Amino acid sequence: MGRMTFQEFSMKNKIKVEFALSQALKELSSPNDLLAAMNYSLQAGGKRLRPLLLFATLKGFNKEMELGLPVATAIEMIHTYSLIHDDLPSMDNDDLRRGKPTNHKVYGEALAILAGDALLTYSFQVMAEMQHSAITDEMKIRLIRELAIASGPEGMVGGQVADMQGENQELRLEEMEYIHTRKTGKLLSFSVVAGAILSNATPEQYLNLKKFSEHLGLAFQIRDDILDIEGTEAEIGKPVGSDQGNMKSTYPSVLTLDGAKQKLSEHIHFAKQHLYDCQIMHDYLEEICELIATRTH
Amino acid sequence: MGRMTFQEFSMKNKIKVEFALSQALKELSSPNDLLAAMNYSLQAGGKRLRPLLLFATLKGFNKEMELGLPVATAIEMIHTYSLIHDDLPSMDNDDLRRGKPTNHKVYGEALAILAGDALLTYSFQVMAEMQHSAITDEMKIRLIRELAIASGPEGMVGGQVADMQGENQELRLEEMEYIHTRKTGKLLSFSVVAGAILSNATPEQYLNLKKFSEHLGLAFQIRDDILDIEGTEAEIGKPVGSDQGNMKSTYPSVLTLDGAKQKLSEHIHFAKQHLYDCQIMHDYLEEICELIATRTH
């Protein structure tokens, strides 16, 4: 049997994660409205980039995908909760997400907040209940700790606060990197790091993969800012130019559009260097670099 | 050295938890506004009943208090996050909590939501970072799992959703117990159960303490409902009669005031029975039963 193409691999894992997410909800005995609100956003599509990063890392170490499925599920729950809370009227006040009404538009604000809280909490339960024979208790603790750091006050939540505070201000590059490293970077990074932990990576491989994922996270954000200028509404699922409308500092506004493109290719370059230094099978992770550098949505 | 009175024990542990909470925040490198919002509600007082339950359980097994401090901190973070989110305009829309302005009144809605998210997430980090030599990795996993179950979609969050759905309706007793078991009961119960896990309780002791804590949780809620009728505003820190004003079903509205008092003493009775069956030093836990049965705030 030949090796899957990246497209096959990517599609297969997307289906796997989406099935695992719906299974995880089926195991819950909770009020129906709550489950419906959680499920609505969990199944609202998206690229499933974070699970894909985790699976591609496992593949790099020649591990089976089952090993990473609960962590992938937990990551996607946390990513989804963050989108639900970010979209709330008191935050970004968005009516649409990926072309569909946002959670609070469908279920109301109270249930949207609680669906987010539930997804966040449940993600830690899913991690604590991992049962694969190759996952030791020590690994579980380490994964839970890293996930909490990536998502909490020093990670994603801290980045969101800094982002709010930076609105309507001209930020310096370092301030923007502070925000993005936390708001989107740390959870993306965890997706790779978790794969390294599950694969018993050597300390050197671990550090290289961490660096790889940090450059990749910044590249992801820069591409996002570029898309806000160059993309089409149909492709990105929200109005083009919304950053300018919101008076947000972006990589193009700070570095010019060409400068942002230059910065993007630098981060992709450094990401790849660290990846090659790992000496693992890196073809899928390399494809993800390309995907991020050139994505149109 | 003689044994502390319950009052001394209770005061000492309150100070210990409040110090641990402020230490835990000092370890964070996060935006100042976020830390301020988290700290405001963490230090807003309260009885610290859940940590007290945990410490009294440890004391029952003659364990040192240090063993339970991180778990007590985590529980209080989760309890605090739940109060911040419950008070939000789209939920209970409360302006006052314990006689002070609610979190969103001081910091705004967005920061209040994020402070809650941060406290919830950080609580799992605190648990994963426990370092006491008597706490095994297996114990940590078990504690993290139980805390997530108690707080998540099948626990506290599920109870809050059911509570919202039950507003402006006449509920049956079973429906009310469904709500309270989850909304307040499971986290109270976890506080005792965590003490049992940390103390290596036998399976029989564990089950008795679980039953004890479940009866205690229901007693706590019934007393809360009675206080809403009989208490004074100064004592309870919010307007008296707010349940009636909100058209909420309560134990007195379903069972009459006398019926509710009867139910309260039944739960206290059963709680004590299970406690005595544990054969641990039960005097502090017994005092907590009295405290809950007779509390005026």
XYZ file of C-alpha atoms in Angstrom, chain A residues 27-35 38 78 81 85-86 88 90-91 109-111 113-122 124-125 127-129 136-138 140-141 144-145 147-149 151-155 157-162 164-165 178 182, chain B residues 27-35 38 78 81 85-86 88 90-91 109-111 113-122 124-125 127-129 136-138 140-141 144-145 147-149 151-155 157-162 164-165 178 182:
120
model
C -21.398 10.560 25.458
C -22.760 13.554 27.374
C -25.947 13.582 29.364
C -26.669 17.327 29.343
C -29.591 19.634 28.527
C -30.401 19.315 24.803
C -30.095 23.028 24.092
C -26.594 23.067 25.491
C -25.553 20.074 23.385
C -21.951 23.078 21.409
C -10.894 24.831 22.795
C -15.009 27.814 22.372
C -16.678 33.829 22.888
C -14.749 36.091 20.467
C -20.040 37.731 21.253
C -19.386 42.499 23.892
C -16.290 41.247 22.046
C -25.903 35.180 24.234
C -26.346 33.264 27.492
C -26.289 29.854 25.844
C -21.312 31.820 26.693
C -22.239 28.566 28.433
C -21.585 26.438 25.337
C -18.098 27.961 25.267
C -17.578 27.280 28.976
C -18.762 23.705 28.489
C -16.432 23.046 25.546
C -13.464 24.466 27.428
C -14.146 22.362 30.509
C -14.984 19.215 28.585
C -9.821 18.762 29.913
C -12.074 15.833 30.719
C -7.629 14.692 27.940
C -7.876 13.137 31.402
C -9.823 10.183 29.955
C 1.439 7.270 30.311
C -0.036 9.257 33.200
C 3.040 11.455 33.123
C -1.244 13.079 30.218
C -0.273 15.540 32.959
C -2.955 18.880 30.167
C -0.526 21.397 31.612
C -2.836 22.834 26.869
C -3.883 24.956 29.860
C -0.847 27.220 29.449
C -5.177 28.474 26.240
C -5.205 30.396 29.504
C -4.223 33.815 30.873
C -0.640 33.557 29.566
C -1.809 32.131 26.268
C -7.040 34.451 26.701
C -4.161 36.814 27.481
C -3.692 37.422 23.757
C -7.363 38.199 23.294
C -7.226 40.790 26.109
C -4.105 42.373 24.601
C -8.854 44.227 22.609
C -6.624 46.755 24.306
C 2.950 39.732 21.578
C -0.647 34.329 22.363
C 3.050 33.773 39.000
C 1.257 34.844 35.841
C 2.704 37.049 33.158
C -0.514 38.373 31.599
C -2.016 41.759 30.659
C -2.550 43.786 33.854
C -6.244 44.428 33.231
C -6.885 40.714 32.957
C -5.044 39.997 36.206
C -9.390 37.947 37.895
C -13.773 27.634 39.160
C -15.445 32.071 37.288
C -20.329 34.480 34.173
C -23.635 33.994 36.047
C -23.402 38.835 33.258
C -27.203 38.115 29.359
C -27.463 35.723 32.331
C -18.524 42.668 29.872
C -15.726 41.551 27.552
C -13.092 41.502 30.267
C -16.076 36.980 30.202
C -12.340 36.629 29.580
C -11.453 36.770 33.289
C -13.872 33.890 33.793
C -12.361 31.944 30.899
C -8.877 32.574 32.276
C -9.776 31.394 35.789
C -11.394 28.247 34.451
C -8.409 27.384 32.278
C -5.821 28.290 34.903
C -6.524 23.011 35.342
C -2.968 24.265 35.057
C -3.991 21.016 39.195
C -1.513 19.705 36.619
C 1.334 21.498 38.435
C 0.869 10.551 42.360
C 0.293 11.214 38.659
C -2.613 8.811 38.800
C -3.702 14.063 39.571
C -5.442 12.599 36.525
C -8.536 16.659 37.017
C -11.125 14.345 35.514
C -13.128 18.434 38.540
C -13.917 18.682 34.825
C -16.971 16.435 35.226
C -17.784 21.790 36.392
C -18.616 20.965 32.788
C -21.634 20.181 30.606
C -22.799 17.328 32.866
C -22.100 19.360 35.989
C -22.594 24.381 33.285
C -25.364 21.870 32.558
C -27.095 22.907 35.779
C -26.884 26.570 34.848
C -28.494 25.880 31.464
C -31.286 23.845 33.098
C -32.166 29.246 32.862
C -34.652 27.035 31.049
C -31.725 18.032 38.734
C -25.537 20.074 38.994
